[in-house]
Structure formats: structure tokens, C-alpha cells
Amino acid sequence: MTMKQAGSGRWLSGQLKSLRHGRLRMEPLQIPVPGERTSQTIRRFRDEGGPVVPIELPGKVHAWMVASYESVSEVLLNDGTLFSKNSRNCPAMHDGTIPPDWPLRQLVEGDHLLTKDGDDHRRLRGLINRAFTPARVAAMAPRIQEMTDGLLDGLAAEGEVVDLVRHFSEPLPIAVICELFGVPEEERYQLREWTNVLLFHTASPEQAAAAAQAMLGYLAAFIERRRAEPGDDLTSGLIQAQEDDGDRLSDNEMLWILWLVLVAGHETTVHLIANAVIALCAHPAQVPAAGDQDSWAKVVEEALRSRNSVLNVMFRYPLEDVQVAGTKIPAGEPIVVALDGADTDPARYGTDAARFDASREPDAHVGFGRGPHFCLGAPLARLEMRIALSALFGRYPGLRLAVGVDEIAYTPSLITEGPMTLPVVLGPRNPGS
């Protein structure tokens, strides 16, 4: 943190304490902060300002951020009762306060599962959940292992220094989710490019609108192709379910189901794998033996807690005036739920909460959310991470970063965070792998 940040932090701390005691309404804190990773900003706001802070997002969009374990849990556990995910409950979305061309609108207004409440949410979640049952996910393990081994086979040919994002942590989750839903290999990276535009806060309104339109157009055409030529994939299965019981799933809902599973199904795991690699390179003594799957499962859980790729989820809207961790939030004002702040909260995890420690005693975390919107893809993400990390370090036990930790550039996103590139030195291959 710079001296300027430190000085402003002391001022903000006093102002925010006054805010919580009802003595004033301070100006919102701007996020992102130039030169500071979003995860660092969240933790600073929490530590200096407390569990609930007013913020200003790009586009001069005002919101609240809940950033402690207590405040995040309070919101998530009251989804559907005190809080809604449907933007019709947010006046600012409809009265011109939030610009019509705000780049993040599709993420918070799209007709997908993340904006549904109540019966609609339960109905759509039940349909999607068929793809991610524990039995179906477990059956995918051999194929994920095969994909992982294939990518690892190609790493050595890339030279002494390898970009692990480009050649491993990015292509693996994309291949897994796209194969599951039948997206042809030659079309997969276009989905990745659209996703980046939609999630990066550096995208202009024009760029975001173009990416959103192009992606929805592609998915509509893809569904029609699958309708004409069904295959052994989950898109074809959804189409069949729709034709068998059309009242349960509209064409528009099918479109947005695919939008959600293809975006969320790869974006989060791309960064989770890379973030975990960085943590393990910084703490090589915590790298388990390749076959010690119980220890790798602990590594995965600690990465989900302390190095999660999902920083914030947007938005929740109070259905009435509420008190969250002692702060009044008026009905309809958008709330950003800072999962990263919750999972690195010293009040919950101790003074070393931000430290990666796979030997830490297991404790509940909110890396996949909590309550009715708990992440459907959690079993698949855990499986991919365990296979990818154990195979990577099993093949290259001496793997290390080729650059300093401070030299790694991270994605410019308010929602997810991971390295843009990750140069590593593989080291000697394990002769037994």
C-alpha cells in the first residue's frame, strides 16, 4: 500500500465508523482502485471500514459492499426472504440512475439463474442440477484426467519457461465444460474471449454490448444446430427435456442456461487452478505427494477459501429497509457480496486469515456461496482442481514461478481474479509420471 493509500485509509476508517453509528452518510469508496488488485481493495475496505461499506462502481453506480464473514453470511442466508436477486426490485436500474449502457448490465439483468428468486429459481436450478449430480461428476473423472494428461504432455515442448495459463489452467476447464455441453473444439476460445469482455471492468459500453449480442446470437444458433443434429451431450439432453415437457423450459430460458453454465463453468476454474499454483509455488512444503488425494482435497479447500477466483457476486436487493451488521441499507439499493472479504476475515479465521495454509483446521467457507444460490458446479470445480493440481505437481515436482509474485498481472475484473499469464519453469519431469 502506498503512503497515500495508508493516509486515506486512516481517514476512511474514522468516517466509516461514524457512518455505522448513524452520524453521517459519507461519499462512496471507489472501486477498482488503480494499482491495487480488487482482492486487496476488498480486504482493505473491510479492515479499515468494517463489514458494510458504501462503494461506487465504474459508471458512477452506487452500491453497498458486505465484506466480512458475518455480513456476507447474513445476506446469503436470507436470499429470497429479505433479499432478492431480481433487478426489478432495484429502482436505480429502471429510473435512469444506472446508465442503460452500463457494461455489467447483462450480468445482473440477464434472464438466467443468477437473477431468479423463489419458484423460478428452484425450477431452473432443478433442471441444471441434472448436469452436476455427484454421480455424473464422479463419472467424468477419467475423461478429465485424460484431458489433463494430454495438456501436460504438451508442456515440455513449449520451452524452458511456459505460460501455464495459456497452456494449462485455461484450456482444461474450457475443454471440460464445452465437451460436456457439446460445443465444438474450434468454437470454444471465442466463448472465452466474449467472457473476458463481459467480466473486465475495462470494457467500454460498446465492447460489452457487442460481446453480449454476439454471444447470445451464437448460443441461439448453437441450440438450433443441436436441435437439428442432437448428440450425446447435455445441450441435446436439455432440448429433449424441453420437447418432452415444454411447459417447464422456454426457449429463452434454455438460451440463458447455456450462457450461465458455459461462462461460469470455465471462468472460475481457470483462475482457481492458476491461483492455487501461485500459492503452492510460494509454499512448496505444502505440495502433497501426487497420490495423496486426501491432502490434495485439503489444498483445494484452502485455495477456495484464501485464493478464491470469485471475489464478488452482484447484486442482492433488500426487499425492505434492513440492518446488516449494524448498518442500515434502504430497500432496493444494490449490494455487492464480497466472498473474498468473508473468506479472509480475521474475525472468523484468525490474524493469519489471508495466509495460504493447507494444514489449517477445516472450517466452513463461502467460496461457493451459501444458501439457496450455493454454486451448482462446486463438485465439478473441486474435481477439476484436484486432478489438475495433483497431476501437474506429480509430473513436475520442482515447478516454480519464472517471475516474482509482485510481477504477476491480474485480470481487471470486479467479479473474478486470476493471473493474466503465469510464466513458470517446469523443472525436471518426475520419471515415474
Coordinates of C-alpha atoms in Angstrom, one line a residue:
M1 CA 0.0 0.0 0.0
T2 CA 1.3 3.5 -0.8
M3 CA 1.6 6.2 1.8
K4 CA -1.3 8.0 0.1
Q5 CA -3.4 4.9 0.5
A6 CA -2.4 4.5 4.1
G7 CA -3.2 8.1 4.9
S8 CA -6.6 7.9 3.2
G9 CA -7.2 4.6 4.9
R10 CA -6.9 6.2 8.4
W11 CA -9.3 8.9 7.4
L12 CA -11.8 6.4 5.8
S13 CA -11.7 4.3 9.0
G14 CA -12.9 7.1 11.1
Q15 CA -15.5 8.2 8.6
L16 CA -16.9 4.7 8.2
K17 CA -17.1 4.1 11.9
S18 CA -19.2 7.3 12.1
L19 CA -21.3 6.0 9.2
R20 CA -22.1 2.8 11.1
H21 CA -23.1 4.8 14.2
G22 CA -25.5 6.9 12.1
R23 CA -23.7 10.2 12.4
L24 CA -23.2 10.9 8.7
R25 CA -23.5 9.5 5.2
M26 CA -20.1 9.5 3.6
E27 CA -19.2 9.5 0.0
P28 CA -18.9 6.0 -1.5
L29 CA -15.5 4.5 -1.9
Q30 CA -14.5 4.0 -5.5
I31 CA -13.6 0.5 -6.7
P32 CA -11.5 -0.5 -8.5
V33 CA -8.5 1.4 -7.2
P34 CA -5.7 2.0 -9.7
G35 CA -2.6 0.0 -8.9
E36 CA -4.4 -2.3 -6.4
R37 CA -5.8 -5.7 -7.0
T38 CA -9.5 -6.0 -6.4
S39 CA -9.0 -8.6 -3.7
Q40 CA -6.6 -6.2 -1.9
T41 CA -9.1 -3.4 -2.1
I42 CA -11.9 -5.6 -0.7
R43 CA -9.8 -6.6 2.3
R44 CA -8.6 -3.0 2.9
F45 CA -12.2 -1.7 2.9
R46 CA -13.2 -4.5 5.3
D47 CA -10.3 -3.9 7.7
E48 CA -10.5 -0.1 7.7
G49 CA -14.2 0.4 7.2
G50 CA -15.9 -2.5 8.7
P51 CA -18.3 -5.2 7.5
V52 CA -20.5 -2.9 5.3
V53 CA -19.2 0.0 3.2
P54 CA -20.8 2.2 0.5
I55 CA -19.0 1.9 -2.8
E56 CA -19.0 3.4 -6.3
L57 CA -18.6 1.0 -9.2
P58 CA -17.4 2.0 -12.7
G59 CA -20.0 4.1 -14.4
K60 CA -20.8 6.0 -11.2
V61 CA -23.0 3.2 -10.0
H62 CA -23.5 3.4 -6.2
A63 CA -23.9 0.3 -4.2
W64 CA -23.1 -1.3 -0.8
M65 CA -20.4 -3.9 -0.2
V66 CA -20.8 -6.5 2.5
A67 CA -17.2 -7.7 3.2
S68 CA -17.0 -9.7 6.4
Y69 CA -17.9 -13.3 7.1
E70 CA -20.7 -12.1 9.4
S71 CA -22.3 -9.7 6.9
V72 CA -21.9 -11.9 3.9
S73 CA -23.5 -14.8 5.7
E74 CA -26.3 -12.6 6.9
V75 CA -27.2 -11.6 3.3
L76 CA -26.7 -15.1 1.7
L77 CA -28.7 -16.9 4.3
N78 CA -31.6 -14.6 3.8
D79 CA -31.8 -14.9 0.0
G80 CA -35.4 -15.0 -1.2
T81 CA -36.8 -13.6 2.1
L82 CA -35.1 -10.3 2.9
F83 CA -33.0 -10.1 -0.3
S84 CA -33.8 -10.6 -4.0
K85 CA -31.6 -11.2 -7.0
N86 CA -34.1 -9.8 -9.4
S87 CA -33.3 -6.3 -10.7
R88 CA -37.0 -5.4 -10.8
N89 CA -36.5 -4.7 -7.1
C90 CA -33.9 -2.1 -7.8
P91 CA -35.3 1.3 -8.8
A92 CA -31.9 2.6 -9.9
M93 CA -31.9 0.0 -12.7
H94 CA -35.0 1.5 -14.2
D95 CA -35.2 5.2 -13.4
G96 CA -32.0 6.2 -15.3
T97 CA -29.8 6.3 -12.2
I98 CA -27.8 3.4 -13.6
P99 CA -26.9 4.1 -17.2
P100 CA -28.8 2.0 -19.8
D101 CA -25.5 1.1 -21.4
W102 CA -23.7 0.1 -18.2
P103 CA -21.3 -2.7 -19.2
L104 CA -22.2 -5.0 -16.4
R105 CA -26.0 -4.9 -17.0
Q106 CA -26.1 -8.3 -18.7
L107 CA -24.5 -10.0 -15.7
V108 CA -27.1 -8.6 -13.3
E109 CA -30.2 -8.4 -15.6
G110 CA -29.8 -11.4 -17.9
D111 CA -32.7 -13.8 -17.7
H112 CA -30.5 -16.5 -16.0
L113 CA -30.4 -18.5 -12.8
L114 CA -28.4 -15.8 -11.0
T115 CA -31.2 -13.3 -11.2
K116 CA -34.0 -15.6 -10.2
D117 CA -35.8 -16.0 -6.9
G118 CA -38.3 -18.4 -5.4
D119 CA -40.2 -20.9 -7.6
D120 CA -38.5 -19.8 -10.8
H121 CA -35.1 -20.3 -9.3
R122 CA -35.9 -23.7 -7.9
R123 CA -37.4 -24.9 -11.2
L124 CA -34.4 -23.8 -13.3
R125 CA -31.9 -25.0 -10.7
G126 CA -33.5 -28.4 -10.7
L127 CA -33.1 -28.7 -14.4
I128 CA -29.4 -27.6 -14.4
N129 CA -28.6 -29.7 -11.4
R130 CA -29.1 -32.8 -13.5
A131 CA -25.8 -32.0 -15.2
F132 CA -23.9 -31.8 -11.9
T133 CA -25.1 -34.6 -9.7
P134 CA -22.3 -36.2 -7.6
A135 CA -22.6 -39.4 -9.6
R136 CA -22.4 -37.7 -13.0
V137 CA -19.4 -35.6 -11.9
A138 CA -17.6 -38.6 -10.5
A139 CA -18.1 -40.4 -13.7
M140 CA -16.3 -37.6 -15.5
A141 CA -13.0 -38.1 -13.6
P142 CA -11.3 -40.5 -16.1
R143 CA -12.0 -38.1 -19.0
I144 CA -10.8 -35.1 -17.0
Q145 CA -7.7 -37.0 -16.2
E146 CA -7.2 -37.8 -19.9
M147 CA -7.6 -34.2 -20.9
T148 CA -5.1 -33.1 -18.1
D149 CA -2.5 -35.7 -19.1
G150 CA -2.8 -34.5 -22.7
L151 CA -2.1 -30.9 -21.8
L152 CA 0.8 -31.9 -19.6
D153 CA 2.3 -33.9 -22.4
G154 CA 2.5 -30.8 -24.5
L155 CA 4.0 -28.5 -21.9
A156 CA 7.6 -29.6 -22.3
A157 CA 7.6 -28.7 -25.9
E158 CA 6.9 -25.1 -25.1
G159 CA 10.4 -24.4 -23.9
E160 CA 12.1 -23.7 -20.6
V161 CA 9.6 -21.0 -19.5
V162 CA 5.9 -21.9 -20.0
D163 CA 2.8 -19.7 -19.7
L164 CA 0.7 -22.0 -17.5
V165 CA -2.5 -20.0 -18.1
R166 CA -2.3 -20.3 -21.8
H167 CA -1.2 -23.9 -22.0
F168 CA -2.9 -25.5 -18.9
S169 CA -5.2 -23.7 -16.5
E170 CA -7.2 -22.0 -19.3
P171 CA -7.7 -24.8 -21.9
L172 CA -8.6 -27.5 -19.3
P173 CA -11.8 -26.0 -17.8
I174 CA -12.8 -24.7 -21.2
A175 CA -12.5 -28.2 -22.7
V176 CA -14.3 -29.9 -19.8
I177 CA -17.4 -27.7 -19.8
C178 CA -17.6 -27.3 -23.6
E179 CA -17.3 -31.1 -24.2
L180 CA -20.0 -31.7 -21.5
F181 CA -22.4 -29.4 -23.4
G182 CA -21.3 -30.3 -27.0
V183 CA -19.5 -27.1 -28.1
P184 CA -17.1 -28.0 -31.0
E185 CA -13.4 -27.5 -30.2
E186 CA -12.9 -24.9 -32.9
E187 CA -15.6 -22.6 -31.4
R188 CA -14.5 -22.8 -27.7
Y189 CA -12.0 -19.9 -27.5
Q190 CA -14.4 -17.5 -28.9
L191 CA -16.6 -18.1 -25.9
R192 CA -13.5 -17.3 -23.7
E193 CA -12.9 -14.0 -25.5
W194 CA -16.6 -12.9 -25.1
T195 CA -16.4 -13.9 -21.4
N196 CA -13.4 -11.7 -20.8
V197 CA -15.1 -8.7 -22.3
L198 CA -18.2 -9.2 -20.2
L199 CA -16.3 -9.5 -17.0
F200 CA -13.5 -7.0 -17.4
H201 CA -14.3 -3.6 -16.0
T202 CA -12.0 -2.1 -18.6
A203 CA -14.6 -2.9 -21.4
S204 CA -16.4 0.1 -22.9
P205 CA -20.2 0.0 -23.1
E206 CA -19.8 -0.6 -26.9
Q207 CA -17.5 -3.5 -26.4
A208 CA -19.7 -5.1 -23.7
A209 CA -22.8 -4.7 -25.8
A210 CA -21.1 -6.2 -28.9
A211 CA -19.8 -9.2 -26.9
A212 CA -23.2 -9.7 -25.2
Q213 CA -25.1 -9.6 -28.6
A214 CA -22.5 -11.9 -30.3
M215 CA -22.5 -14.5 -27.5
L216 CA -26.3 -14.7 -27.3
G217 CA -26.6 -14.9 -31.1
Y218 CA -24.0 -17.7 -31.2
L219 CA -25.8 -19.7 -28.4
A220 CA -29.2 -19.3 -30.1
A221 CA -27.7 -20.7 -33.4
F222 CA -25.9 -23.4 -31.5
I223 CA -29.1 -24.6 -29.8
E224 CA -30.8 -24.8 -33.2
R225 CA -27.9 -26.8 -34.6
R226 CA -28.2 -29.2 -31.7
R227 CA -31.9 -29.4 -32.2
A228 CA -31.4 -30.5 -35.8
E229 CA -28.5 -32.8 -35.0
P230 CA -28.6 -34.0 -31.4
G231 CA -25.6 -35.6 -29.8
D232 CA -24.5 -37.3 -26.6
D233 CA -24.2 -34.0 -24.7
L234 CA -26.1 -32.0 -22.1
T235 CA -27.4 -29.4 -24.6
S236 CA -29.1 -32.2 -26.5
G237 CA -30.4 -33.5 -23.2
L238 CA -31.9 -30.1 -22.3
I239 CA -33.5 -29.9 -25.7
Q240 CA -35.1 -33.4 -25.3
A241 CA -36.3 -32.4 -21.8
Q242 CA -37.9 -29.3 -23.3
E243 CA -39.6 -31.2 -26.0
D244 CA -40.9 -33.8 -23.5
D245 CA -42.2 -31.2 -21.1
G246 CA -42.2 -27.8 -22.9
D247 CA -44.1 -26.0 -20.1
R248 CA -41.1 -26.3 -17.8
L249 CA -38.4 -24.7 -20.0
S250 CA -38.8 -21.9 -22.5
D251 CA -36.5 -21.2 -25.5
N252 CA -35.3 -18.1 -23.8
E253 CA -34.6 -20.0 -20.5
M254 CA -32.6 -22.6 -22.4
L255 CA -30.5 -19.9 -24.0
W256 CA -29.7 -18.3 -20.7
I257 CA -29.0 -21.7 -19.0
L258 CA -26.3 -22.3 -21.6
W259 CA -25.0 -18.7 -21.2
L260 CA -24.6 -19.3 -17.4
V261 CA -23.1 -22.8 -17.4
L262 CA -20.6 -22.0 -20.2
V263 CA -19.4 -18.7 -18.7
A264 CA -19.4 -19.7 -15.0
G265 CA -18.4 -23.3 -15.9
H266 CA -14.9 -22.3 -17.1
E267 CA -14.1 -18.8 -15.9
T268 CA -14.0 -19.5 -12.2
T269 CA -11.9 -22.8 -12.5
V270 CA -9.4 -21.2 -14.9
H271 CA -8.4 -18.7 -12.2
L272 CA -8.8 -21.2 -9.3
I273 CA -6.2 -23.5 -10.8
A274 CA -3.7 -20.7 -11.5
N275 CA -4.2 -19.0 -8.1
A276 CA -3.6 -22.4 -6.4
V277 CA -0.4 -22.9 -8.4
I278 CA 0.9 -19.5 -7.3
A279 CA 0.1 -20.3 -3.7
L280 CA 1.9 -23.7 -3.8
C281 CA 4.9 -22.2 -5.5
A282 CA 5.2 -19.7 -2.7
H283 CA 4.8 -22.6 -0.1
P284 CA 6.4 -25.6 -1.7
A285 CA 6.4 -27.5 1.6
Q286 CA 2.7 -27.7 1.3
V287 CA 2.7 -29.6 -2.0
P288 CA 1.4 -33.1 -1.2
A289 CA 2.6 -36.3 -2.8
A290 CA 0.8 -36.9 -6.2
G291 CA -1.2 -39.9 -4.9
D292 CA -2.2 -38.4 -1.6
Q293 CA -5.7 -37.4 -2.7
D294 CA -6.9 -36.5 0.8
S295 CA -4.1 -33.9 1.2
W296 CA -4.9 -32.6 -2.3
A297 CA -8.5 -32.2 -1.3
K298 CA -7.3 -30.0 1.6
V299 CA -5.2 -27.9 -0.8
V300 CA -8.3 -27.4 -2.9
E301 CA -10.4 -26.3 0.0
E302 CA -7.7 -23.9 1.3
A303 CA -7.4 -22.4 -2.2
L304 CA -11.1 -22.0 -2.4
R305 CA -11.0 -20.1 0.9
S306 CA -7.9 -18.0 0.7
R307 CA -7.2 -17.8 -3.1
N308 CA -10.8 -17.9 -4.5
S309 CA -11.3 -16.7 -8.0
V310 CA -14.7 -15.3 -7.3
L311 CA -14.2 -12.1 -5.4
N312 CA -17.7 -10.6 -5.5
V313 CA -21.2 -11.6 -6.6
M314 CA -23.6 -9.0 -7.9
F315 CA -26.3 -8.0 -6.8
R316 CA -28.6 -8.5 -3.9
Y317 CA -31.5 -6.1 -3.4
P318 CA -33.2 -5.6 0.0
L319 CA -36.9 -6.1 -0.2
E320 CA -37.3 -3.7 2.7
D321 CA -35.1 -1.5 4.7
V322 CA -32.6 -3.8 6.5
Q323 CA -29.9 -3.7 9.1
V324 CA -26.8 -5.6 8.1
A325 CA -24.1 -5.9 10.7
G326 CA -25.4 -2.7 12.3
T327 CA -25.6 -0.7 9.1
K328 CA -29.0 0.4 7.6
I329 CA -29.4 -0.4 3.9
P330 CA -32.5 1.0 2.3
A331 CA -34.8 -1.2 0.2
G332 CA -33.8 -1.7 -3.4
E333 CA -30.2 -0.4 -3.1
P334 CA -27.8 -2.9 -4.7
I335 CA -25.5 -4.9 -2.6
V336 CA -22.2 -6.4 -3.7
V337 CA -21.4 -9.6 -1.8
A338 CA -17.6 -9.8 -1.3
L339 CA -16.9 -13.5 -0.9
D340 CA -13.2 -12.8 -0.8
G341 CA -13.6 -10.5 2.2
A342 CA -15.7 -13.1 4.1
D343 CA -13.2 -15.9 3.5
T344 CA -10.1 -13.9 4.6
D345 CA -11.8 -12.2 7.6
P346 CA -9.6 -12.3 10.6
A347 CA -12.7 -12.2 12.8
R348 CA -13.5 -15.7 11.5
Y349 CA -10.2 -17.2 10.6
G350 CA -7.7 -15.5 12.9
T351 CA -4.9 -12.9 12.4
D352 CA -3.3 -15.0 9.6
A353 CA -6.6 -15.4 7.7
A354 CA -5.1 -14.3 4.4
R355 CA -2.3 -16.8 4.6
F356 CA -2.5 -20.0 2.4
D357 CA -2.2 -22.9 4.8
A358 CA -3.4 -26.3 3.7
S359 CA -2.8 -27.7 7.1
R360 CA -5.3 -25.3 8.6
E361 CA -8.1 -27.0 10.6
P362 CA -11.1 -27.3 8.2
D363 CA -13.7 -24.6 8.6
A364 CA -16.7 -23.6 6.6
H365 CA -16.1 -21.1 3.9
V366 CA -18.3 -19.3 1.3
G367 CA -16.1 -19.9 -1.7
F368 CA -19.1 -21.4 -3.5
G369 CA -21.6 -19.1 -1.8
R370 CA -24.2 -20.2 0.8
G371 CA -27.9 -20.8 1.0
P372 CA -30.3 -21.4 -2.0
H373 CA -27.8 -20.0 -4.5
F374 CA -24.9 -22.3 -3.5
C375 CA -22.8 -23.0 -6.6
L376 CA -24.2 -25.9 -8.7
G377 CA -20.8 -26.5 -10.2
A378 CA -19.0 -27.0 -6.9
P379 CA -18.4 -30.8 -7.3
L380 CA -17.1 -30.3 -10.8
A381 CA -14.8 -27.5 -9.9
R382 CA -13.4 -29.4 -6.9
L383 CA -12.8 -32.4 -9.1
E384 CA -11.1 -30.5 -11.9
M385 CA -8.8 -28.7 -9.4
R386 CA -7.8 -31.8 -7.6
I387 CA -7.0 -33.7 -10.8
A388 CA -5.2 -30.7 -12.4
L389 CA -3.0 -29.8 -9.4
S390 CA -2.1 -33.3 -8.4
A391 CA -1.2 -34.2 -12.0
L392 CA 0.8 -31.0 -12.6
F393 CA 2.9 -31.2 -9.5
G394 CA 3.2 -35.0 -9.8
R395 CA 4.6 -34.6 -13.3
Y396 CA 6.8 -31.6 -12.4
P397 CA 7.5 -31.6 -8.6
G398 CA 10.1 -28.9 -9.0
L399 CA 7.8 -26.5 -10.8
R400 CA 8.4 -22.8 -9.8
L401 CA 7.5 -19.3 -10.8
A402 CA 9.6 -17.7 -13.5
V403 CA 8.8 -14.2 -12.3
G404 CA 8.4 -12.6 -8.9
V405 CA 5.0 -12.8 -7.2
D406 CA 4.7 -9.0 -7.5
E407 CA 5.3 -9.1 -11.2
I408 CA 2.2 -11.1 -11.9
A409 CA -0.6 -9.1 -13.6
Y410 CA -4.1 -10.0 -12.6
T411 CA -7.4 -9.7 -14.5
P412 CA -9.1 -6.3 -14.4
S413 CA -12.4 -7.6 -13.1
L414 CA -14.6 -6.8 -10.1
I415 CA -16.1 -10.3 -10.1
T416 CA -13.2 -12.8 -10.7
E417 CA -9.5 -12.6 -10.2
G418 CA -6.6 -14.6 -11.5
P419 CA -3.3 -14.1 -13.4
M420 CA -3.5 -12.9 -17.0
T421 CA -0.3 -15.0 -17.7
L422 CA 1.7 -17.3 -15.4
P423 CA 5.3 -17.9 -16.5
V424 CA 6.7 -21.0 -14.8
V425 CA 9.8 -23.1 -15.0
L426 CA 8.7 -26.7 -15.1
G427 CA 11.9 -28.3 -13.8
P428 CA 12.8 -32.0 -14.4
R429 CA 10.0 -34.4 -15.1
N430 CA 9.2 -37.0 -12.5
P431 CA 10.5 -40.2 -14.1
G432 CA 7.7 -42.1 -12.5
S433 CA 4.9 -39.9 -14.0

